[in-house]
Amino acid sequence: MPHKIMMLTEADLRKSVGLSSEVVDVVERAFAELASGKVVMPPILSMAIPEANGEVDVKTAYIPGFDGFAIKVSPGFFDNPKLGLPSLNGLMILFSAKTGLVEALFLDNGYLTDIRTAAAGAVAARHLAPKDVRTAGVMGTGVQARLQIEAAHLVRPFEKVLVWGRDADKAAACAADIAAKLGIEASVESEPARLVAESQLVITTTPAREPVLKADWLHAGLHITAMGSDQGEKNEIDPRALAEADAYICDRVSQCEKLGELRSAIAQGLWDRDMPAELGAVIAGHAVGRRSESDVTICDLTGTGVQDTAIATFARRTSATVGVGTVMEA
Amino acid sequence: MPHKIMMLTEADLRKSVGLSSEVVDVVERAFAELASGKVVMPPILSMAIPEANGEVDVKTAYIPGFDGFAIKVSPGFFDNPKLGLPSLNGLMILFSAKTGLVEALFLDNGYLTDIRTAAAGAVAARHLAPKDVRTAGVMGTGVQARLQIEAAHLVRPFEKVLVWGRDADKAAACAADIAAKLGIEASVESEPARLVAESQLVITTTPAREPVLKADWLHAGLHITAMGSDQGEKNEIDPRALAEADAYICDRVSQCEKLGELRSAIAQGLWDRDMPAELGAVIAGHAVGRRSESDVTICDLTGTGVQDTAIATFARRTSATVGVGTVMEA
């Protein structure tokens, strides 16, 4: 039976969805729902395509009370740059949660993922960073370095940003972009230890396989959000730091123990606490995050299907308001 | 980076893909590749949406040598008929196996699944049914009852079809449709035991949760393809029949032991043989299926991602030849 499907391209979505307090609220609500125990979120479907140095991940989640649910397909083909193509791509599909009919297709090339990932960083900062953040540090110099700082600034309006990256030119470009975007001071810090020492909020956004942030650098009143690790080989944070922090919080325990910082800590026998709390439980008040301004907190984000369902339902609404998209009869 | 995506609707696909020997060959090749051990086929991602009596399944497979791989999303919302909507829907996405870029979107409402499922039945009949099939029986009266018979007729040009269903009117309509489509005799048989006794090939296409085909009805020279069970509660074939047949063949052991006829046989302690052979292994000559015209054979089809990748790459090619589809810049 033919029905109408709204097609939205990356260009349409860039006109409809940006980083805003509203987007942060939408993603926060999704995390809170995750803590309710009523969300259905299957494990990530992951398929490797070794011949092309590629892999593809599929994420989804059903959140009761949301009109739709998203299925997101994220291919990563790491030889693409040799062909002049980006490594990451993908699309999201929004289904009606009542009928299962396809409502909208987001041909976003990963744009909505960028936004919902940064928004999750802001949610973590809102609930776990100290109230008073004057300086924020970011490790890594890519799209997420820029977006994570922009999102965090919505909830902690810091005055200064420090950027560290392995490539000095990229770090300088990243700092310049941040300064221009937020109208605040942003500069390169070539010593990661100094970046951490001077920051109350540090966000790691690297694909590192060896820790870039040492446990010895933890200091009172520090919050770290580690969002780079989303695969079993990655590790940004010294595993010892997780147990040494006053609170270590996951987006999803079952994912972080396989794909996040928690995996390395467990592998090295450095995690001897109970089951860590999830971000949604902190938001919902079921778990304690930061207890004082001097606590050290770490949040480990691997990316969850609830964020995709949240951003997709939001994008469907705002794109209709903006009036973009093409209707297909299918 | 914007790139071109071919959008194909159900109407476009109905003009481009039908049941033919070519489609059967394409699906057969996919099964043979599955036996090579080089295919990457993750377990099905499945999510239940209890509030709407719905579920959604995601299947995929990478077949070396195929230009693309498909991801198929199949929602089933079983209260939809009350709203005047079909229960089953969905779409397929074809990705380049070299770059992971989305190449085509098949907004097919499940049409390609219908075709590849019927084609798999024909592959099973080609390799497992006796050479001489004069009468084919089908249990069930839905879309697959019609398509399975049409597909099987491509490989075993039988002269007569018997149709059994719980609803006599639906069975009569199904028989009339088959007779009109194939130009052969097709009639309703109200006694399933008689249908099986008179047929050399029987295809079960029901959503039964209690067996509709009894082990006592097995007779020399019978082949049964059971394609109705694709969930843990379904069961079409008397579990005792599996062990009593000369050969019991699966599309995929790891699926059939959870979703197929094999599940019920294992659950009732009636499966005491070794690991069953897969259809691909029979095609590739690595496993024995039928050894003589008098053998009794059973094939258990739960549906696999390789069929989706096979039909999607085929549909991409034939739709280009036919000249249908709409290009989107995304």
XYZ file of C-alpha atoms in Angstrom:
660
model
C 0.000 0.000 0.000
C 1.671 3.261 -1.102
C 2.285 5.840 1.585
C 4.164 9.109 1.888
C 7.769 9.238 3.039
C 9.581 12.486 3.786
C 13.084 12.557 2.311
C 15.538 14.882 4.023
C 19.051 15.462 2.752
C 22.070 16.658 4.710
C 21.454 20.168 3.346
C 17.815 20.053 4.523
C 18.900 18.864 7.957
C 21.598 21.476 8.359
C 18.826 24.053 7.896
C 16.603 22.329 10.492
C 18.827 21.067 13.311
C 21.790 22.695 15.034
C 23.229 22.608 18.512
C 20.833 24.328 20.905
C 19.559 23.963 24.449
C 16.473 22.389 22.958
C 18.503 19.622 21.308
C 20.403 19.038 24.544
C 17.057 18.746 26.377
C 15.769 16.240 23.817
C 18.840 14.028 24.184
C 18.729 14.410 27.977
C 15.140 13.217 28.026
C 16.129 10.174 25.952
C 18.850 9.270 28.458
C 16.409 9.712 31.328
C 13.967 7.356 29.605
C 16.778 4.831 29.252
C 16.991 4.780 33.051
C 13.276 3.998 33.307
C 13.909 0.446 32.153
C 11.110 0.712 29.595
C 13.305 1.528 26.613
C 13.995 -1.317 24.187
C 17.559 -1.015 22.899
C 19.060 -4.100 21.262
C 22.834 -4.536 21.068
C 24.487 -2.850 18.080
C 24.474 -4.934 14.910
C 28.021 -4.743 13.595
C 29.436 -6.213 10.396
C 33.058 -6.052 9.239
C 33.991 -5.924 5.566
C 37.665 -6.761 5.776
C 38.391 -6.560 2.019
C 37.545 -2.836 2.065
C 38.815 -2.015 5.574
C 35.220 -1.244 6.357
C 32.563 -1.904 8.912
C 28.935 -1.037 9.290
C 26.995 -0.548 12.514
C 23.238 -0.482 12.991
C 21.718 1.112 16.090
C 18.145 1.486 17.183
C 16.029 2.097 20.252
C 12.359 2.339 21.059
C 11.510 4.955 23.687
C 7.952 4.719 25.048
C 6.189 8.043 24.599
C 8.153 8.963 21.462
C 6.028 8.922 18.271
C 8.744 7.232 16.248
C 11.850 5.132 16.505
C 14.992 5.507 14.434
C 17.222 2.927 12.857
C 20.631 4.286 12.047
C 23.098 2.693 9.667
C 26.675 3.934 9.991
C 29.249 2.594 7.550
C 32.908 3.396 8.242
C 35.227 2.616 5.324
C 38.695 3.672 6.346
C 40.375 3.466 2.928
C 37.900 6.023 1.521
C 40.198 9.031 2.025
C 42.559 7.476 -0.563
C 39.617 7.736 -3.003
C 38.844 11.311 -1.972
C 35.768 10.207 -0.019
C 34.943 10.593 3.680
C 35.365 7.490 5.847
C 32.031 7.904 7.624
C 28.621 8.013 5.995
C 25.233 6.642 6.625
C 21.604 7.435 7.032
C 18.779 7.268 9.527
C 15.285 5.950 9.029
C 12.411 7.140 11.182
C 9.535 4.691 11.634
C 6.163 5.279 13.222
C 6.173 3.604 16.632
C 2.448 2.894 16.153
C 2.435 1.272 12.688
C 6.058 0.567 11.749
C 5.599 2.538 8.532
C 8.630 4.469 7.274
C 7.899 8.131 8.003
C 11.123 9.824 7.024
C 14.523 9.101 5.566
C 17.434 11.210 6.696
C 20.164 11.054 4.056
C 22.379 12.961 6.447
C 25.839 11.496 5.780
C 26.274 11.298 9.551
C 25.279 14.920 10.337
C 22.576 14.002 12.858
C 25.027 11.643 14.553
C 27.473 14.516 14.921
C 24.776 16.633 16.560
C 23.349 13.993 18.893
C 26.863 12.940 19.937
C 27.796 16.501 20.847
C 24.456 16.960 22.615
C 25.169 13.876 24.747
C 28.466 15.513 25.753
C 26.509 18.565 26.869
C 24.132 16.369 28.874
C 27.135 14.774 30.606
C 28.625 18.218 31.350
C 25.297 19.522 32.634
C 24.972 16.709 35.179
C 28.586 15.917 36.027
C 30.870 18.917 35.477
C 31.425 21.296 38.373
C 29.058 24.255 38.399
C 31.879 26.678 37.784
C 33.836 25.880 34.628
C 36.101 28.700 33.522
C 38.350 26.748 31.177
C 37.404 23.780 29.006
C 40.014 21.617 27.323
C 39.531 19.437 24.293
C 41.812 16.676 23.064
C 41.474 15.996 19.370
C 40.924 18.441 16.521
C 38.164 17.008 14.357
C 34.478 17.766 13.869
C 33.594 16.434 17.328
C 36.268 18.578 19.014
C 34.484 21.661 17.660
C 30.943 20.427 18.265
C 31.586 19.046 21.756
C 32.977 22.404 22.871
C 30.074 24.264 21.259
C 27.563 21.958 22.974
C 29.283 22.064 26.374
C 29.322 25.869 26.196
C 25.508 25.813 26.140
C 25.469 24.315 29.643
C 28.740 25.654 31.131
C 29.472 29.073 29.599
C 33.255 28.929 30.063
C 35.477 31.808 28.984
C 38.472 29.939 27.670
C 39.197 26.831 25.603
C 42.450 24.891 25.270
C 42.958 22.564 22.325
C 45.476 19.733 22.086
C 46.130 17.603 19.035
C 48.954 15.525 17.597
C 49.039 17.832 14.560
C 49.841 21.420 15.565
C 48.322 22.957 12.424
C 45.046 21.119 12.898
C 44.979 22.142 16.551
C 45.486 25.791 15.562
C 42.699 25.613 12.987
C 40.393 23.971 15.539
C 41.129 26.657 18.152
C 40.534 29.418 15.583
C 37.203 27.881 14.571
C 36.084 27.595 18.199
C 37.091 31.175 18.976
C 35.195 32.442 15.940
C 32.112 30.340 16.654
C 31.775 31.093 20.365
C 33.433 34.518 20.525
C 35.712 33.449 23.376
C 39.426 32.857 23.831
C 40.659 29.564 22.379
C 44.277 28.533 22.021
C 46.477 25.535 21.390
C 48.086 23.804 24.364
C 50.880 21.528 23.214
C 51.251 19.798 26.603
C 48.248 17.620 27.386
C 49.176 17.524 31.107
C 48.975 21.321 31.221
C 45.669 21.327 29.333
C 44.158 19.025 31.943
C 45.686 20.965 34.852
C 44.172 24.237 33.679
C 40.719 22.885 32.797
C 37.719 22.056 34.946
C 36.111 20.249 32.014
C 38.078 18.097 29.549
C 36.550 16.351 26.554
C 38.528 13.673 24.713
C 37.504 13.220 21.076
C 40.359 11.140 19.646
C 40.514 7.704 17.996
C 43.429 6.846 20.325
C 44.355 3.227 20.989
C 46.762 4.206 23.780
C 45.630 6.578 26.545
C 46.111 10.289 25.850
C 45.011 11.347 29.361
C 46.969 10.011 32.339
C 45.539 9.150 35.747
C 48.307 11.213 37.376
C 46.770 14.344 35.852
C 43.441 14.048 37.683
C 42.842 16.983 40.005
C 40.097 18.142 42.345
C 37.114 19.622 40.553
C 37.816 17.981 37.178
C 35.228 16.444 34.917
C 36.262 14.384 31.901
C 33.955 13.282 29.110
C 35.569 10.605 26.929
C 33.633 10.225 23.698
C 36.262 8.933 21.284
C 36.100 5.236 22.037
C 33.357 3.338 20.252
C 35.262 0.190 19.304
C 36.975 -2.614 21.128
C 40.501 -1.412 20.293
C 40.159 2.223 21.322
C 41.262 3.712 24.638
C 41.657 7.411 25.471
C 41.777 7.474 29.257
C 44.401 5.812 31.447
C 42.455 2.797 32.790
C 43.649 3.560 36.322
C 41.795 6.902 36.192
C 38.389 5.205 36.146
C 38.809 3.613 39.559
C 40.546 6.679 40.977
C 37.776 9.099 40.037
C 35.066 9.817 42.604
C 32.464 8.850 40.021
C 32.739 6.972 36.743
C 29.532 7.098 34.700
C 28.651 5.238 31.472
C 26.122 5.975 28.774
C 25.356 2.229 28.690
C 27.223 -0.306 30.802
C 26.658 -3.187 28.392
C 28.298 -1.135 25.606
C 31.057 0.549 27.586
C 32.371 -2.745 28.911
C 32.867 -3.838 25.292
C 33.562 -0.599 23.396
C 34.330 2.167 25.869
C 36.983 3.157 28.385
C 35.564 0.629 30.827
C 36.710 -2.182 28.548
C 40.402 -1.302 29.007
C 40.001 -0.887 32.753
C 38.362 -4.308 33.048
C 40.951 -5.896 30.723
C 43.779 -4.603 32.895
C 42.095 -5.715 36.119
C 41.771 -2.088 37.231
C 38.009 -2.031 37.645
C 37.100 -3.524 41.006
C 34.010 -1.496 41.848
C 30.417 -2.556 41.418
C 28.457 -2.035 38.249
C 28.971 1.584 37.193
C 26.017 3.969 37.083
C 24.569 5.089 33.768
C 24.121 8.712 32.745
C 20.351 8.261 32.526
C 20.229 7.095 36.143
C 22.131 10.214 37.234
C 19.700 12.429 35.278
C 16.702 10.608 36.750
C 18.153 10.931 40.259
C 18.539 7.169 40.726
C 22.328 7.351 40.916
C 24.785 9.827 42.326
C 27.192 11.593 39.982
C 29.149 14.539 41.349
C 28.731 15.116 45.094
C 30.801 18.271 45.453
C 32.655 20.873 43.422
C 35.932 19.099 44.282
C 34.923 15.610 43.057
C 36.665 14.067 40.045
C 34.143 12.664 37.582
C 34.511 10.753 34.317
C 31.779 10.082 31.777
C 32.281 7.402 29.110
C 30.140 7.874 25.993
C 30.000 5.179 23.320
C 26.824 6.405 21.588
C 23.395 4.852 21.971
C 20.321 4.205 19.881
C 18.185 6.362 22.189
C 20.150 9.393 21.027
C 19.342 8.506 17.417
C 15.641 8.059 18.109
C 15.653 11.373 20.011
C 17.403 13.391 17.311
C 15.424 11.800 14.473
C 12.032 12.576 16.026
C 13.264 16.105 16.763
C 14.578 16.585 13.198
C 11.302 15.357 11.735
C 9.464 18.070 13.649
C 11.857 20.957 13.033
C 12.308 20.167 9.335
C 8.527 20.376 8.934
C 8.546 23.777 10.649
C 11.379 25.004 8.415
C 9.540 23.559 5.429
C 12.341 21.529 3.852
C 12.273 18.002 2.437
C 10.811 16.121 -0.490
C 7.794 13.852 -0.234
C 8.023 10.483 -1.969
C 5.128 8.163 -2.612
C 6.394 4.664 -1.955
C 30.065 15.201 0.602
C 26.907 15.008 -1.537
C 26.519 11.954 -3.718
C 23.797 10.391 -5.846
C 21.361 7.847 -4.450
C 18.894 5.941 -6.614
C 15.429 5.819 -5.078
C 13.238 2.918 -6.176
C 9.624 2.547 -5.110
C 7.573 -0.633 -4.941
C 6.012 0.317 -8.298
C 9.499 0.754 -9.834
C 10.603 -2.598 -8.454
C 7.529 -4.455 -9.638
C 8.488 -3.315 -13.152
C 12.091 -4.496 -12.687
C 12.049 -7.742 -10.705
C 9.759 -10.738 -10.951
C 10.134 -14.450 -10.396
C 12.375 -15.889 -13.098
C 15.085 -18.506 -13.493
C 17.569 -15.646 -13.360
C 16.369 -14.574 -9.914
C 16.488 -18.181 -8.724
C 20.079 -18.417 -10.003
C 21.047 -15.203 -8.188
C 19.651 -16.455 -4.877
C 21.223 -19.884 -5.464
C 24.620 -18.263 -5.946
C 24.180 -16.346 -2.693
C 23.458 -19.583 -0.816
C 26.480 -21.245 -2.408
C 28.668 -18.335 -1.277
C 27.303 -18.777 2.237
C 28.794 -22.271 2.190
C 32.205 -20.855 1.264
C 32.658 -19.547 4.793
C 33.685 -16.136 3.447
C 30.307 -14.466 3.804
C 29.892 -12.125 6.774
C 26.352 -12.464 8.098
C 25.713 -11.127 11.602
C 22.798 -12.437 13.650
C 19.477 -10.685 12.997
C 18.956 -7.495 15.012
C 15.470 -7.799 16.441
C 13.533 -5.282 18.537
C 10.072 -5.753 20.020
C 7.671 -2.847 20.471
C 5.168 -4.428 22.821
C 2.861 -1.375 23.133
C 2.053 -1.625 19.414
C 2.204 -5.431 19.080
C 5.133 -4.784 16.761
C 8.638 -5.903 16.099
C 11.351 -4.869 13.720
C 14.108 -7.052 12.293
C 17.292 -5.949 10.571
C 19.195 -8.365 8.339
C 22.374 -7.933 6.396
C 25.150 -9.942 4.773
C 28.340 -9.194 2.923
C 29.081 -11.614 0.084
C 32.620 -11.356 -1.320
C 32.463 -10.726 -5.056
C 29.162 -8.848 -4.875
C 29.498 -5.091 -5.607
C 27.149 -4.130 -2.826
C 25.627 -5.311 0.400
C 22.057 -4.777 1.526
C 20.649 -3.887 4.888
C 17.004 -4.754 5.191
C 14.651 -3.379 7.803
C 11.418 -5.330 8.236
C 8.848 -3.987 10.673
C 5.892 -6.218 11.511
C 3.064 -4.448 13.349
C 0.313 -6.936 13.879
C -2.442 -4.530 14.934
C -2.128 -2.635 11.625
C -4.987 -4.504 9.905
C -7.352 -2.916 12.465
C -6.181 0.436 11.055
C -6.584 -0.716 7.456
C -2.803 -1.026 7.014
C -0.689 -4.070 6.138
C 1.190 -5.725 9.011
C 4.457 -6.010 7.115
C 6.435 -3.173 5.610
C 10.000 -2.121 5.332
C 12.759 -1.137 3.024
C 16.180 -2.196 1.824
C 19.289 -0.112 1.513
C 22.049 -1.054 -0.916
C 25.549 0.082 0.014
C 28.712 -0.035 -2.055
C 30.870 -2.846 -0.701
C 33.931 -0.769 -1.671
C 33.093 2.589 -0.044
C 30.082 2.061 2.206
C 28.234 4.840 0.380
C 24.472 4.428 0.009
C 23.856 3.514 -3.628
C 20.164 2.794 -3.714
C 17.119 2.832 -1.502
C 14.392 0.295 -2.177
C 11.131 1.592 -0.720
C 9.600 -1.740 -1.566
C 7.131 -2.342 1.289
C 8.499 -5.872 1.482
C 8.137 -6.732 -2.225
C 11.774 -7.768 -2.710
C 11.525 -9.930 0.402
C 8.533 -11.704 -1.101
C 10.518 -12.405 -4.262
C 13.776 -13.518 -2.633
C 11.844 -15.729 -0.194
C 10.027 -17.477 -3.022
C 13.261 -17.786 -4.987
C 14.882 -19.526 -2.001
C 12.019 -22.021 -2.069
C 12.790 -22.699 -5.719
C 16.465 -23.205 -4.888
C 15.470 -25.735 -2.220
C 13.180 -27.524 -4.682
C 15.856 -27.532 -7.385
C 18.371 -29.269 -5.123
C 16.167 -31.383 -2.878
C 12.865 -32.272 -4.543
C 12.663 -35.475 -6.565
C 13.325 -34.989 -10.268
C 9.795 -35.964 -11.150
C 7.213 -33.802 -9.428
C 3.733 -34.143 -10.916
C 1.752 -32.641 -8.050
C 2.807 -29.862 -5.709
C 0.901 -29.073 -2.537
C 0.880 -25.822 -0.656
C -0.322 -25.218 2.879
C -1.368 -21.649 3.524
C -3.176 -19.244 1.223
C -1.306 -15.943 1.402
C 1.116 -14.120 -0.893
C 3.870 -16.672 -0.249
C 1.589 -19.609 -1.065
C 1.130 -18.137 -4.546
C 4.750 -17.044 -5.030
C 6.311 -20.240 -3.678
C 4.298 -22.320 -6.127
C 5.136 -19.963 -8.992
C 8.857 -20.136 -8.117
C 8.894 -23.914 -7.616
C 7.204 -24.353 -10.996
C 10.256 -22.731 -12.628
C 12.425 -25.658 -11.475
C 9.882 -28.506 -11.305
C 7.201 -27.960 -13.981
C 4.432 -29.900 -12.193
C 0.980 -30.292 -13.765
C -1.185 -30.020 -10.697
C -1.366 -27.993 -7.488
C -3.300 -28.722 -4.305
C -4.014 -25.919 -1.863
C -4.956 -26.315 1.787
C -5.905 -23.493 4.152
C -7.940 -23.034 7.306
C -10.279 -20.689 5.420
C -11.976 -22.473 2.503
C -12.750 -19.250 0.623
C -9.166 -18.068 0.809
C -7.951 -21.498 -0.309
C -10.298 -21.366 -3.314
C -9.094 -17.868 -4.248
C -5.471 -18.987 -3.921
C -6.049 -22.058 -6.126
C -7.831 -19.916 -8.726
C -4.960 -17.415 -8.777
C -2.359 -20.168 -9.178
C -4.336 -21.837 -11.980
C -4.672 -18.507 -13.801
C -1.013 -17.578 -13.322
C 0.529 -20.900 -14.327
C -2.153 -22.229 -16.650
C -2.295 -25.579 -14.847
C -4.826 -27.415 -12.723
C -5.066 -26.118 -9.145
C -7.693 -27.110 -6.622
C -8.492 -26.983 -2.937
C -7.778 -30.055 -0.819
C -9.572 -29.804 2.503
C -7.711 -32.749 4.054
C -4.044 -31.891 4.636
C -3.146 -35.594 4.965
C -4.524 -36.195 1.458
C -2.687 -33.148 0.101
C 0.618 -34.537 1.372
C -0.169 -38.088 0.171
C -0.809 -36.898 -3.376
C 2.153 -34.485 -3.637
C 5.828 -35.065 -4.308
C 6.607 -31.495 -3.247
C 4.874 -29.738 -0.349
C 5.526 -26.168 0.697
C 4.268 -24.907 4.038
C 3.694 -21.161 4.175
C 1.674 -20.710 7.347
C 2.245 -18.751 10.576
C 1.272 -21.901 12.528
C 2.311 -22.318 16.138
C 1.204 -25.967 16.197
C 2.304 -28.374 13.442
C 0.049 -28.507 10.354
C 2.017 -31.378 8.763
C 2.271 -34.666 10.689
C 5.242 -37.040 10.654
C 2.866 -39.936 9.936
C 2.136 -38.419 6.533
C 5.733 -38.652 5.250
C 5.983 -40.955 2.236
C 8.710 -42.112 -0.127
C 9.722 -39.479 -2.665
C 8.395 -36.500 -0.726
C 10.158 -33.171 -0.375
C 8.883 -30.558 2.070
C 9.980 -26.942 2.182
C 8.853 -25.231 5.386
C 9.182 -21.475 5.033
C 6.559 -20.164 7.448
C 8.540 -20.203 10.670
C 10.734 -17.195 11.242
C 10.098 -16.643 14.947
C 10.675 -18.568 18.127
C 7.006 -19.416 18.639
C 6.228 -20.767 15.180
C 6.152 -24.420 14.176
C 4.668 -25.907 10.987
C 6.180 -29.383 10.806
C 5.702 -32.169 13.350
C 9.101 -32.138 15.125
C 9.330 -35.924 14.810
C 9.389 -35.567 11.008
C 12.788 -33.881 11.035
C 14.592 -36.892 12.471
C 12.541 -39.344 10.417
C 13.358 -37.717 7.071
C 16.355 -39.029 5.111
C 17.709 -35.496 4.979
C 16.862 -32.390 6.935
C 18.499 -29.241 5.511
C 18.576 -25.696 6.955
C 19.139 -22.352 5.311
C 21.249 -21.377 8.335
C 21.710 -23.652 11.329
C 22.300 -20.804 13.778
C 18.953 -19.283 12.788
C 16.907 -22.454 12.390
C 17.784 -23.675 15.861
C 16.271 -20.447 17.224
C 13.555 -19.524 14.721
C 12.873 -22.489 12.463
C 11.433 -25.994 12.605
C 14.670 -27.230 14.140
C 13.926 -25.209 17.296
C 10.800 -27.253 18.078
C 12.577 -30.540 17.361
C 15.427 -29.608 19.699
C 13.011 -28.326 22.356
C 11.145 -31.643 22.351
C 14.332 -33.697 22.444
C 13.570 -35.126 19.008
C 16.730 -33.962 17.280
C 19.547 -36.404 18.061
C 21.539 -36.200 14.846
C 24.678 -34.177 14.249
C 24.645 -30.605 13.078
C 22.286 -30.423 10.093
C 23.634 -29.480 6.678
C 22.903 -26.071 5.197
C 21.311 -25.513 1.792
C 24.435 -23.706 0.560
C 26.572 -26.746 1.374
C 24.227 -28.962 -0.638
C 24.413 -26.553 -3.604
C 28.208 -26.376 -3.354
C 28.418 -30.180 -3.172
C 29.863 -30.212 0.351
C 26.840 -31.941 1.833
C 24.451 -34.588 0.613
C 20.789 -33.738 0.193
C 18.565 -36.194 -1.650
C 20.263 -39.501 -2.551
C 17.445 -41.129 -4.490
C 13.984 -40.462 -5.885
C 12.486 -42.280 -2.902
C 14.221 -40.265 -0.163
C 12.180 -38.027 2.120
C 13.728 -34.559 2.413
C 12.831 -31.476 4.443
C 14.203 -27.985 3.966
C 13.756 -25.371 6.709
C 13.925 -21.763 5.500
C 13.998 -18.888 7.972
C 15.293 -16.214 5.573
C 18.853 -14.909 5.447
C 20.670 -11.668 4.784
C 22.493 -13.207 1.797
C 19.160 -13.430 -0.004
C 18.616 -9.726 0.603
C 22.056 -8.759 -0.654
C 21.516 -10.983 -3.692
C 18.105 -9.570 -4.620
C 19.121 -5.969 -3.938
C 22.182 -6.096 -6.190
C 20.060 -7.809 -8.850
C 17.271 -5.209 -8.543
C 19.773 -2.360 -8.798
C 20.944 -3.749 -12.146
C 17.582 -4.615 -13.662
C 15.947 -1.352 -12.579
C 18.707 0.522 -14.402
C 18.030 -1.554 -17.523
C 14.304 -0.895 -17.289
C 15.065 2.773 -16.664
C 12.982 3.364 -13.537
C 13.883 5.203 -10.338
C 14.567 8.719 -9.143
C 18.035 10.073 -8.428
C 18.478 12.062 -5.230
C 21.468 14.180 -4.382
C 22.162 13.596 -0.703
